[in-house]
Coordinates of C-alpha atoms (C1' of nucleotides) in Angstrom, one line a residue:
Chain J
M1 CA -111.1 -61.1 92.9
A2 CA -114.7 -62.3 94.4
A3 CA -116.1 -65.6 94.2
K4 CA -119.3 -66.3 92.3
D5 CA -122.6 -66.0 93.1
S6 CA -124.9 -68.9 93.1
G7 CA -127.4 -66.8 90.7
A8 CA -130.5 -68.5 91.8
E9 CA -132.6 -67.0 95.2
S10 CA -134.3 -69.2 97.0
K11 CA -138.4 -68.4 96.7
R12 CA -138.4 -67.4 100.7
S13 CA -138.4 -64.3 101.8
R14 CA -137.9 -65.3 105.0
R15 CA -137.9 -67.8 107.1
T16 CA -140.9 -68.1 110.1
G17 CA -140.2 -66.2 113.1
A18 CA -140.3 -69.3 115.9
S19 CA -141.3 -72.5 114.8
P20 CA -145.6 -72.6 115.0
R21 CA -146.6 -76.0 116.1
S22 CA -149.4 -75.1 117.3
G23 CA -150.9 -78.4 117.0
Q24 CA -150.7 -81.6 118.6
E25 CA -148.9 -83.8 116.4
P26 CA -145.0 -83.7 116.1
R27 CA -145.9 -84.2 112.6
S28 CA -144.6 -87.6 110.8
E29 CA -141.4 -86.3 110.2
S30 CA -140.1 -83.1 111.8
P31 CA -140.9 -80.1 108.8
L32 CA -138.5 -78.9 106.2
S33 CA -135.9 -76.1 107.1
L34 CA -133.0 -74.7 105.4
E35 CA -131.1 -75.5 108.8
R36 CA -131.7 -79.2 108.8
I37 CA -131.4 -79.1 105.1
V38 CA -128.1 -77.9 105.2
A39 CA -127.2 -80.3 108.2
T40 CA -128.3 -83.3 106.5
A41 CA -126.9 -82.1 103.7
V42 CA -122.8 -82.5 105.6
E43 CA -123.9 -85.9 106.8
L44 CA -124.8 -87.1 103.2
L45 CA -121.5 -85.6 101.9
D46 CA -119.3 -86.7 104.5
A47 CA -120.7 -90.3 103.9
E48 CA -120.9 -90.5 100.5
G49 CA -118.5 -87.3 99.4
L50 CA -118.7 -84.8 96.6
D51 CA -120.6 -87.2 93.8
G52 CA -122.4 -88.7 96.2
L53 CA -124.7 -85.5 97.0
K54 CA -127.7 -85.7 95.1
M55 CA -131.3 -84.1 95.7
R56 CA -132.8 -86.7 95.2
R57 CA -131.4 -88.6 98.2
L58 CA -130.9 -85.6 100.1
A59 CA -135.1 -85.6 100.4
D60 CA -134.9 -88.9 101.1
R61 CA -132.9 -88.3 104.1
L62 CA -134.6 -86.0 105.2
G63 CA -138.5 -87.7 104.5
A64 CA -139.8 -85.6 102.1
G65 CA -140.3 -85.3 98.4
A66 CA -137.5 -84.3 95.9
M67 CA -139.5 -81.0 95.1
S68 CA -140.1 -80.1 98.6
L69 CA -136.3 -78.9 98.8
Y70 CA -136.5 -76.5 96.2
W71 CA -138.5 -74.1 98.7
H72 CA -135.9 -73.9 100.3
V73 CA -132.7 -73.6 98.4
G74 CA -132.9 -72.1 94.5
N75 CA -130.1 -75.1 93.3
K76 CA -127.7 -77.5 93.7
E77 CA -125.5 -75.6 94.1
E78 CA -126.4 -73.3 97.0
V79 CA -126.5 -76.5 99.2
F80 CA -123.2 -76.9 98.6
D81 CA -122.3 -73.3 99.1
L82 CA -124.3 -73.5 102.2
A83 CA -122.5 -76.9 103.6
L84 CA -119.5 -75.6 102.6
D85 CA -119.6 -72.1 104.9
S86 CA -121.8 -74.3 107.4
V87 CA -117.9 -76.0 108.1
L88 CA -115.9 -73.0 108.3
E89 CA -116.9 -71.4 111.6
Y90 CA -113.9 -70.6 113.5
R91 CA -114.2 -69.4 117.1
G92 CA -111.1 -67.9 118.1
P93 CA -108.0 -69.8 120.5
A94 CA -108.7 -70.6 124.2
Q95 CA -107.4 -68.2 125.6
A96 CA -107.8 -64.9 126.0
D97 CA -108.2 -62.3 122.9
E98 CA -104.8 -60.1 123.7
S99 CA -102.0 -62.5 123.5
D100 CA -98.8 -62.0 122.2
D101 CA -97.9 -64.7 120.5
W102 CA -99.1 -63.9 116.8
R103 CA -97.5 -66.7 115.7
G104 CA -99.2 -69.4 118.2
E105 CA -102.6 -67.5 117.1
V106 CA -101.9 -67.8 112.8
V107 CA -100.7 -71.9 113.8
H108 CA -103.6 -72.9 115.0
M109 CA -106.4 -70.8 113.3
L110 CA -104.8 -72.3 110.1
K111 CA -104.3 -75.6 112.0
D112 CA -107.7 -75.9 112.7
W113 CA -108.9 -74.7 109.9
R114 CA -107.4 -77.8 107.7
A115 CA -108.7 -80.2 111.0
S116 CA -111.8 -78.9 110.2
M117 CA -111.6 -79.7 106.6
L118 CA -110.5 -82.7 107.0
R119 CA -112.9 -83.8 108.9
H120 CA -115.1 -83.0 105.5
P121 CA -112.9 -84.0 103.1
W122 CA -115.1 -82.6 100.1
S123 CA -115.1 -79.0 101.5
A124 CA -111.5 -78.5 100.4
A125 CA -111.9 -79.1 96.2
L126 CA -115.5 -76.7 97.3
L127 CA -113.4 -73.9 98.5
P128 CA -111.9 -72.6 96.2
R129 CA -114.7 -72.1 94.2
R130 CA -116.8 -70.1 96.2
A131 CA -114.8 -68.3 98.5
L132 CA -116.4 -66.1 100.0
G133 CA -119.0 -67.8 102.6
P134 CA -118.9 -65.2 106.4
N135 CA -117.4 -67.9 108.2
I136 CA -113.9 -67.9 106.0
L137 CA -113.9 -64.2 105.6
N138 CA -114.0 -64.4 109.1
R139 CA -110.9 -66.5 109.2
L140 CA -108.8 -64.1 106.5
E141 CA -110.0 -61.0 108.7
L142 CA -108.7 -62.9 111.9
L143 CA -105.5 -63.8 109.9
S144 CA -105.2 -60.5 108.6
R145 CA -105.7 -58.4 111.9
T146 CA -102.3 -60.7 113.3
L147 CA -100.2 -60.5 110.8
S148 CA -100.5 -57.0 110.8
G149 CA -100.3 -57.1 114.8
A150 CA -97.1 -58.3 114.3
G151 CA -95.3 -56.4 112.3
V152 CA -95.6 -57.1 108.9
A153 CA -95.4 -54.4 106.6
D154 CA -98.5 -53.2 104.7
A155 CA -97.3 -53.7 101.5
D156 CA -96.4 -57.9 102.0
L157 CA -100.1 -58.1 103.6
N158 CA -101.5 -59.7 101.2
V159 CA -98.9 -61.8 99.9
A160 CA -98.6 -62.7 103.1
I161 CA -102.1 -64.1 103.4
W162 CA -102.3 -65.3 99.9
S163 CA -99.4 -67.7 100.5
L164 CA -100.8 -69.0 103.9
W165 CA -104.1 -69.0 102.3
N166 CA -102.0 -71.1 99.5
Y167 CA -100.8 -73.4 101.4
V168 CA -103.5 -74.0 103.5
I169 CA -105.5 -75.0 100.7
G170 CA -102.8 -76.9 98.9
A171 CA -102.2 -79.2 101.6
T172 CA -105.7 -79.9 102.3
I173 CA -106.7 -80.9 98.9
T174 CA -103.9 -82.6 98.2
R175 CA -104.6 -84.6 101.8
A176 CA -108.0 -84.8 101.0
N177 CA -107.7 -86.8 98.0
F178 CA -104.5 -88.9 99.2
D179 CA -106.4 -90.6 101.4
L180 CA -106.8 -94.3 100.3
S181 CA -107.5 -97.5 101.1
E182 CA -104.7 -100.3 101.8
D183 CA -105.4 -101.8 98.1
D184 CA -104.8 -98.4 96.6
R185 CA -101.6 -97.7 98.5
A186 CA -100.3 -101.1 97.6
A187 CA -100.7 -100.9 93.8
A188 CA -99.4 -97.5 93.9
Q189 CA -96.1 -98.6 95.6
Q190 CA -95.6 -101.7 93.4
R191 CA -96.5 -98.9 90.2
L192 CA -93.8 -96.7 92.0
T193 CA -91.1 -99.2 92.4
A194 CA -91.6 -100.6 88.7
L195 CA -90.7 -96.3 87.6
S196 CA -87.7 -96.4 90.3
Q197 CA -85.6 -95.6 87.7
H198 CA -87.5 -93.1 85.6
Y199 CA -87.4 -91.3 89.8
P200 CA -84.8 -92.3 91.7
T201 CA -84.4 -89.2 93.8
I202 CA -88.0 -89.2 94.8
E203 CA -88.0 -92.9 95.1
R204 CA -85.1 -92.9 97.7
S205 CA -87.0 -90.0 100.2
R206 CA -89.9 -92.0 99.9
L207 CA -91.7 -88.7 99.2
L208 CA -94.5 -90.4 97.8
L209 CA -95.4 -93.4 100.7
D210 CA -94.5 -90.8 103.7
N211 CA -97.0 -90.7 105.7
D212 CA -97.0 -88.2 108.3
W213 CA -99.4 -85.3 106.9
D214 CA -99.5 -83.7 109.8
G215 CA -95.7 -83.4 110.7
A216 CA -95.7 -82.2 107.7
F217 CA -97.6 -79.5 107.2
R218 CA -96.8 -78.3 110.7
K219 CA -93.0 -78.2 109.5
G220 CA -94.1 -76.2 105.9
L221 CA -95.8 -73.8 107.8
D222 CA -93.3 -73.5 109.7
F223 CA -90.7 -73.1 106.8
L224 CA -93.1 -70.2 105.1
L225 CA -93.7 -68.7 108.4
D226 CA -90.2 -67.7 108.8
G227 CA -90.0 -66.5 105.4
L228 CA -92.9 -63.9 106.2
S229 CA -91.3 -63.5 109.6
P230 CA -91.3 -59.5 109.6
R231 CA -87.2 -58.7 109.3
R232 CA -86.4 -56.6 112.4
Chain I
M1 CA -99.4 -91.3 99.5
A2 CA -100.7 -92.6 95.8
A3 CA -103.3 -91.0 93.2
K4 CA -106.1 -93.1 92.4
D5 CA -106.5 -95.1 89.2
S6 CA -109.2 -94.6 86.4
G7 CA -110.2 -98.7 87.5
A8 CA -110.2 -99.1 83.6
E9 CA -108.9 -100.5 81.1
S10 CA -109.1 -99.5 77.4
K11 CA -109.9 -102.7 75.4
R12 CA -107.5 -101.7 72.9
S13 CA -104.2 -103.8 74.0
R14 CA -101.8 -102.0 71.8
R15 CA -101.7 -99.6 69.8
T16 CA -101.4 -100.3 65.9
G17 CA -97.5 -99.7 64.5
A18 CA -97.2 -97.0 62.1
S19 CA -100.3 -95.7 60.9
P20 CA -101.4 -98.7 57.8
R21 CA -103.2 -95.9 55.8
S22 CA -103.0 -98.4 52.9
G23 CA -106.0 -97.8 50.9
Q24 CA -105.8 -94.5 48.9
E25 CA -109.1 -92.4 50.2
P26 CA -107.5 -90.6 53.4
R27 CA -111.3 -91.6 55.3
S28 CA -114.3 -89.1 55.1
E29 CA -112.8 -88.1 59.0
S30 CA -108.8 -88.9 59.8
P31 CA -109.1 -92.0 62.1
L32 CA -109.5 -92.2 66.0
S33 CA -106.9 -92.7 67.8
L34 CA -106.1 -92.2 71.6
E35 CA -103.7 -89.0 70.7
R36 CA -106.3 -87.5 68.6
I37 CA -108.8 -88.5 71.3
V38 CA -107.1 -86.4 73.7
A39 CA -105.9 -83.1 72.2
T40 CA -110.0 -82.8 71.2
A41 CA -110.6 -83.3 74.7
V42 CA -107.9 -80.5 75.8
E43 CA -109.7 -78.4 73.3
L44 CA -113.3 -78.9 74.4
L45 CA -112.0 -78.3 77.9
D46 CA -110.1 -75.4 77.5
A47 CA -113.9 -73.8 75.7
E48 CA -116.0 -75.0 78.1
G49 CA -114.8 -76.3 81.3
L50 CA -114.8 -79.2 83.4
D51 CA -118.4 -79.8 83.1
G52 CA -118.5 -79.3 79.5
L53 CA -116.5 -82.4 78.8
K54 CA -119.5 -84.4 78.0
M55 CA -118.5 -86.9 75.7
R56 CA -121.1 -87.4 73.3
R57 CA -119.5 -83.7 72.5
L58 CA -116.2 -84.9 72.3
A59 CA -117.1 -87.2 69.8
D60 CA -119.2 -85.0 67.7
R61 CA -116.1 -83.1 67.5
L62 CA -113.7 -85.9 66.7
G63 CA -116.7 -86.3 63.6
A64 CA -117.5 -89.8 65.6
G65 CA -120.3 -91.7 66.5
A66 CA -120.3 -91.3 70.9
M67 CA -119.1 -95.1 71.4
S68 CA -116.7 -95.4 69.4
L69 CA -114.6 -93.4 72.3
Y70 CA -114.6 -96.5 74.5
W71 CA -112.8 -98.7 71.8
H72 CA -110.0 -96.1 72.7
V73 CA -111.1 -95.3 76.3
G74 CA -112.1 -97.3 79.1
N75 CA -114.4 -94.4 80.2
K76 CA -114.4 -90.6 80.8
E77 CA -112.3 -90.6 84.2
E78 CA -110.2 -92.1 81.8
V79 CA -109.7 -89.1 79.4
F80 CA -109.6 -86.4 82.3
D81 CA -106.6 -88.6 83.6
L82 CA -104.6 -88.2 80.3
A83 CA -105.7 -84.9 79.4
L84 CA -103.8 -83.6 82.7
D85 CA -101.2 -85.0 81.8
S86 CA -101.0 -84.1 78.7
V87 CA -101.1 -80.6 79.3
L88 CA -98.1 -80.9 82.5
E89 CA -94.8 -81.6 80.1
Y90 CA -91.6 -80.2 80.9
R91 CA -88.6 -78.7 78.9
G92 CA -86.5 -78.1 81.3
P93 CA -85.3 -74.3 82.0
A94 CA -83.5 -72.9 78.9
Q95 CA -80.0 -72.3 79.9
A96 CA -77.8 -75.7 80.3
D97 CA -78.7 -78.4 83.5
E98 CA -75.6 -77.9 85.3
S99 CA -76.7 -74.2 86.7
D100 CA -75.5 -73.5 90.0
D101 CA -78.6 -71.1 90.5
W102 CA -81.0 -73.3 92.3
R103 CA -83.1 -70.9 93.1
G104 CA -83.7 -69.7 89.9
E105 CA -84.1 -73.3 88.7
V106 CA -86.8 -73.8 91.0
V107 CA -88.4 -70.6 90.5
H108 CA -88.6 -71.1 86.6
M109 CA -90.3 -74.6 87.1
L110 CA -92.2 -73.9 89.4
K111 CA -93.9 -70.5 87.3
D112 CA -93.9 -72.2 84.4
W113 CA -96.1 -75.1 86.0
R114 CA -97.9 -72.4 86.8
A115 CA -98.7 -70.8 83.6
S116 CA -99.3 -74.4 82.5
M117 CA -102.2 -74.8 84.1
L118 CA -103.5 -71.3 84.3
R119 CA -103.3 -71.9 80.1
H120 CA -106.3 -74.8 81.2
P121 CA -107.5 -73.9 84.5
W122 CA -109.6 -76.8 84.4
S123 CA -105.8 -78.5 85.1
A124 CA -105.0 -77.1 88.2
A125 CA -108.6 -78.5 89.9
L126 CA -108.2 -81.9 88.1
L127 CA -104.1 -82.1 89.4
P128 CA -104.6 -83.0 92.9
R129 CA -107.5 -86.2 93.0
R130 CA -104.4 -87.6 90.3
A131 CA -101.2 -86.8 90.8
L132 CA -98.8 -89.4 89.4
G133 CA -98.8 -88.5 85.7
P134 CA -95.7 -89.0 84.0
N135 CA -94.9 -85.5 83.8
I136 CA -95.8 -84.4 87.2
L137 CA -93.4 -87.4 88.2
N138 CA -90.9 -85.4 86.2
R139 CA -91.6 -82.4 87.8
L140 CA -91.5 -83.6 91.5
E141 CA -88.2 -85.7 90.4
L142 CA -86.3 -82.0 89.0
L143 CA -87.0 -80.3 92.4
S144 CA -86.3 -83.1 94.4
R145 CA -82.8 -83.4 92.4
T146 CA -82.6 -79.6 92.5
L147 CA -82.9 -79.1 96.7
S148 CA -81.2 -81.6 97.3
G149 CA -78.1 -80.4 94.9
A150 CA -78.4 -77.0 96.9
G151 CA -77.9 -78.1 100.5
V152 CA -81.7 -79.1 102.0
A153 CA -80.9 -81.7 104.5
D154 CA -82.6 -85.2 103.8
A155 CA -84.8 -85.0 107.1
D156 CA -86.6 -81.1 105.4
L157 CA -87.0 -82.7 101.7
N158 CA -89.4 -84.2 101.5
V159 CA -91.8 -81.1 103.6
A160 CA -90.2 -79.0 100.9
I161 CA -91.2 -80.8 98.7
W162 CA -94.4 -81.1 99.4
S163 CA -94.7 -77.2 100.9
L164 CA -93.7 -75.9 97.5
W165 CA -96.4 -78.4 96.0
N166 CA -98.8 -77.3 98.1
Y167 CA -98.4 -73.3 97.3
V168 CA -98.5 -74.2 93.7
I169 CA -101.7 -75.9 93.8
G170 CA -103.8 -73.7 96.3
A171 CA -102.5 -70.8 94.5
T172 CA -103.1 -72.0 90.8
I173 CA -106.5 -73.5 91.9
T174 CA -107.5 -70.2 93.4
R175 CA -106.4 -68.3 90.8
A176 CA -107.8 -70.6 88.1
N177 CA -111.3 -70.1 90.0
F178 CA -110.9 -66.4 90.7
D179 CA -111.1 -65.8 87.1
L180 CA -114.3 -63.4 86.5
S181 CA -116.4 -61.4 84.5
E182 CA -116.6 -57.5 84.9
D183 CA -119.9 -58.2 86.3
D184 CA -119.2 -60.7 89.0
R185 CA -116.9 -58.3 89.8
A186 CA -118.1 -55.3 90.5
A187 CA -121.1 -57.5 91.9
A188 CA -118.4 -58.7 94.4
Q189 CA -117.1 -55.2 95.2
Q190 CA -120.0 -54.1 96.4
R191 CA -121.2 -57.1 98.4
L192 CA -117.6 -56.5 100.3
T193 CA -118.0 -52.9 100.5
A194 CA -121.4 -54.0 102.3
L195 CA -120.1 -55.7 104.4
S196 CA -117.3 -53.7 105.5
Q197 CA -118.1 -53.4 109.4
H198 CA -117.4 -56.5 109.9
Y199 CA -114.3 -57.1 107.8
P200 CA -112.5 -53.6 108.4
T201 CA -108.6 -55.3 107.8
I202 CA -109.4 -56.9 104.7
E203 CA -111.5 -53.9 103.3
R204 CA -109.1 -51.2 104.1
S205 CA -105.9 -54.0 102.5
R206 CA -108.1 -54.5 99.3
L207 CA -107.6 -58.2 99.9
L208 CA -110.0 -59.3 97.5
L209 CA -109.7 -56.5 95.1
D210 CA -106.0 -56.4 94.7
N211 CA -105.1 -58.1 90.4
D212 CA -101.4 -58.4 90.9
W213 CA -101.2 -62.6 90.6
D214 CA -98.3 -63.4 89.3
G215 CA -96.7 -61.0 91.0
A216 CA -97.8 -61.6 94.2
F217 CA -97.4 -65.6 93.8
R218 CA -93.8 -64.3 93.0
K219 CA -93.0 -62.8 96.2
G220 CA -95.3 -65.2 98.3
L221 CA -92.4 -68.4 96.6
D222 CA -89.7 -66.4 97.2
F223 CA -91.1 -66.1 101.0
L224 CA -91.5 -69.4 101.2
L225 CA -88.0 -70.1 99.3
D226 CA -86.4 -67.9 102.0
G227 CA -87.7 -70.1 104.8
L228 CA -86.7 -73.5 102.9
S229 CA -83.1 -72.2 102.2
P230 CA -80.8 -73.9 104.0
R231 CA -79.2 -71.8 106.8
R232 CA -75.7 -71.7 106.7
Chain H
dG1 C1' -168.6 -69.8 109.4
dA2 C1' -167.0 -69.1 104.9
dA3 C1' -163.7 -67.3 101.4
dT4 C1' -158.9 -65.9 100.5
dT5 C1' -154.4 -65.8 100.8
dG6 C1' -150.1 -67.6 101.3
dA7 C1' -146.3 -70.7 102.9
dC8 C1' -144.8 -75.6 101.6
dT9 C1' -145.3 -79.9 99.7
dC10 C1' -144.0 -83.2 96.3
dG11 C1' -145.6 -85.7 91.6
dT12 C1' -144.8 -86.1 86.9
dA13 C1' -142.2 -85.2 83.1
dC14 C1' -138.5 -83.6 80.3
dA15 C1' -134.2 -83.0 78.3
dG16 C1' -130.5 -84.4 79.1
dT17 C1' -126.0 -87.5 81.1
dG18 C1' -122.5 -92.5 81.0
dT19 C1' -122.0 -96.4 79.2
dA20 C1' -123.4 -101.7 78.4
dC21 C1' -124.8 -104.4 74.6
dG22 C1' -124.6 -105.9 70.4
dA23 C1' -125.0 -105.7 66.0
dT24 C1' -122.2 -104.1 61.6
dT25 C1' -118.6 -102.3 58.9
dT26 C1' -113.7 -102.1 57.4
dA27 C1' -108.9 -104.6 57.5
dT28 C1' -105.9 -108.2 58.3
dT29 C1' -104.5 -113.1 57.6
dC30 C1' -104.9 -117.2 55.4
Chain U
dG1 C1' -112.6 -116.2 48.2
dA2 C1' -113.0 -117.3 54.2
dA3 C1' -112.0 -116.5 58.5
dT4 C1' -110.1 -113.7 62.3
dA5 C1' -109.4 -109.3 64.4
dA6 C1' -109.8 -104.5 65.1
dA7 C1' -113.1 -100.1 65.0
dT8 C1' -117.6 -98.1 65.0
dC9 C1' -121.9 -96.6 66.7
dG10 C1' -127.3 -96.9 67.3
dT11 C1' -130.4 -98.4 70.7
dA12 C1' -131.4 -98.7 74.9
dC13 C1' -131.5 -98.0 79.6
dA14 C1' -130.5 -96.1 84.8
dC15 C1' -130.0 -91.8 86.5
dT16 C1' -129.3 -86.6 87.4
dG17 C1' -131.1 -81.6 87.8
dT18 C1' -135.1 -79.2 88.1
dA19 C1' -139.8 -76.3 85.2
dC20 C1' -144.9 -77.0 86.0
dG21 C1' -148.4 -77.0 88.3
dA22 C1' -151.6 -79.3 91.3
dG23 C1' -152.0 -80.7 96.2
dT24 C1' -152.7 -79.4 101.5
dC25 C1' -152.7 -76.5 105.5
dA26 C1' -153.1 -73.1 108.8
dA27 C1' -153.6 -68.3 109.3
dT28 C1' -156.2 -64.0 108.5
dT29 C1' -160.1 -61.5 106.7
dC30 C1' -164.5 -60.8 105.6

DNA sequence: GAATTGACTCGTACAGTGTACGATTTATTC
DNA sequence: GAATAAATCGTACACTGTACGAGTCAATTC
């Protein structure tokens, strides 16, 4: 298993150490930099979604020409990669490192993960396509260590990790994409009612109208962790 | 919760009932039809992936002009919707309807679901964006009925369904996107080894090199079902 | 100081993309 | 036949990512 590589490398071999800024004028606009490009890309993605990120528009927001971006970045895919990883950083739980509440730690990290992605709804759909940014590896490493310390057998460890991964990814992608306007919601309800004779059970349980995403995520995660808990 | 609507409707209000085919010549090429368009779109998607579906190329394969498609279809998104749902049909398990093996039934349906999507790897990424095709609703209805009949409490039913949904979607999207060439695989392994001091645990467990996707899917599903099983 | 180098910026151009529009061809109905 | 509807498709347009090469400007070397 592995993630794809963007293939292209930016030409700039190394960042110039400290900002030179020797002159007196602070430049008409602040100078381009990878950091600024990535931060602005995240803004643009948040505002306009995955399809809204266009190189020309990104350059506009940066007060630069479109082709200037290509000095710092190999191609558009690399912008996606960098934006994605920049959004997935995790600083551990608030309290000390040496907690014995492994379950609480797992839940905390996964809830934070989901929350981070929902703050940037384009990120969930992107993640499975390019999985190996350092921040994601960090989370997987932490998960791995915690479960291992909790007594999950080595033979079950990978399965456990992937199960949690699958659950979080699936839940978050689904949630991010079902975030609809009121109009969409009304139309959907109407459509479903029209079909209710074909789907009586999900109609009765109001599966598609249930709105408690956070609660459902939390409860389902509990079920999964129940199943994963090492049998004594 | 609801799925987005394509927005556009094809102009053709209704299919002509029976193929007229009154003439004697079978036409230079067979005539365009929604069915043929969708089937060819699936072929093209299978061959070239999500990005490979271009209206012009689809028309080429059909022996038609690009704009002819728009008589049958509102826009490109609608092609995606139709292709997706056409790939997700489910005919129940082989044996009789009235099995008391609810768990076997659930596993069968979910394995089949995953297999269907992996046969068309573009489908997994598409599904969460437009969830409400009739074939998907059928699967959810079946799932709902089976779990309910198995004794899952009404209060837990929606959570259980979404948990399984999340798991299947996450697993399948991940699997479909990690399907790499040998070169990619080698590159990834090398990269990971280079970073092994940062991620010792996942390196040791060979998390990212484990290849038994089917087994992992099955085992994780068992864990999840363990957690979901109604307590006696 | 002059010349050279390298980091960086960006205008122009090109080969695509989805699809609006309207003309055209073919089938159906009177 | 004539009139209408169903279906096809050529052309055109606005917009995309990015290749290419010319330009700017500061630091470095003589």
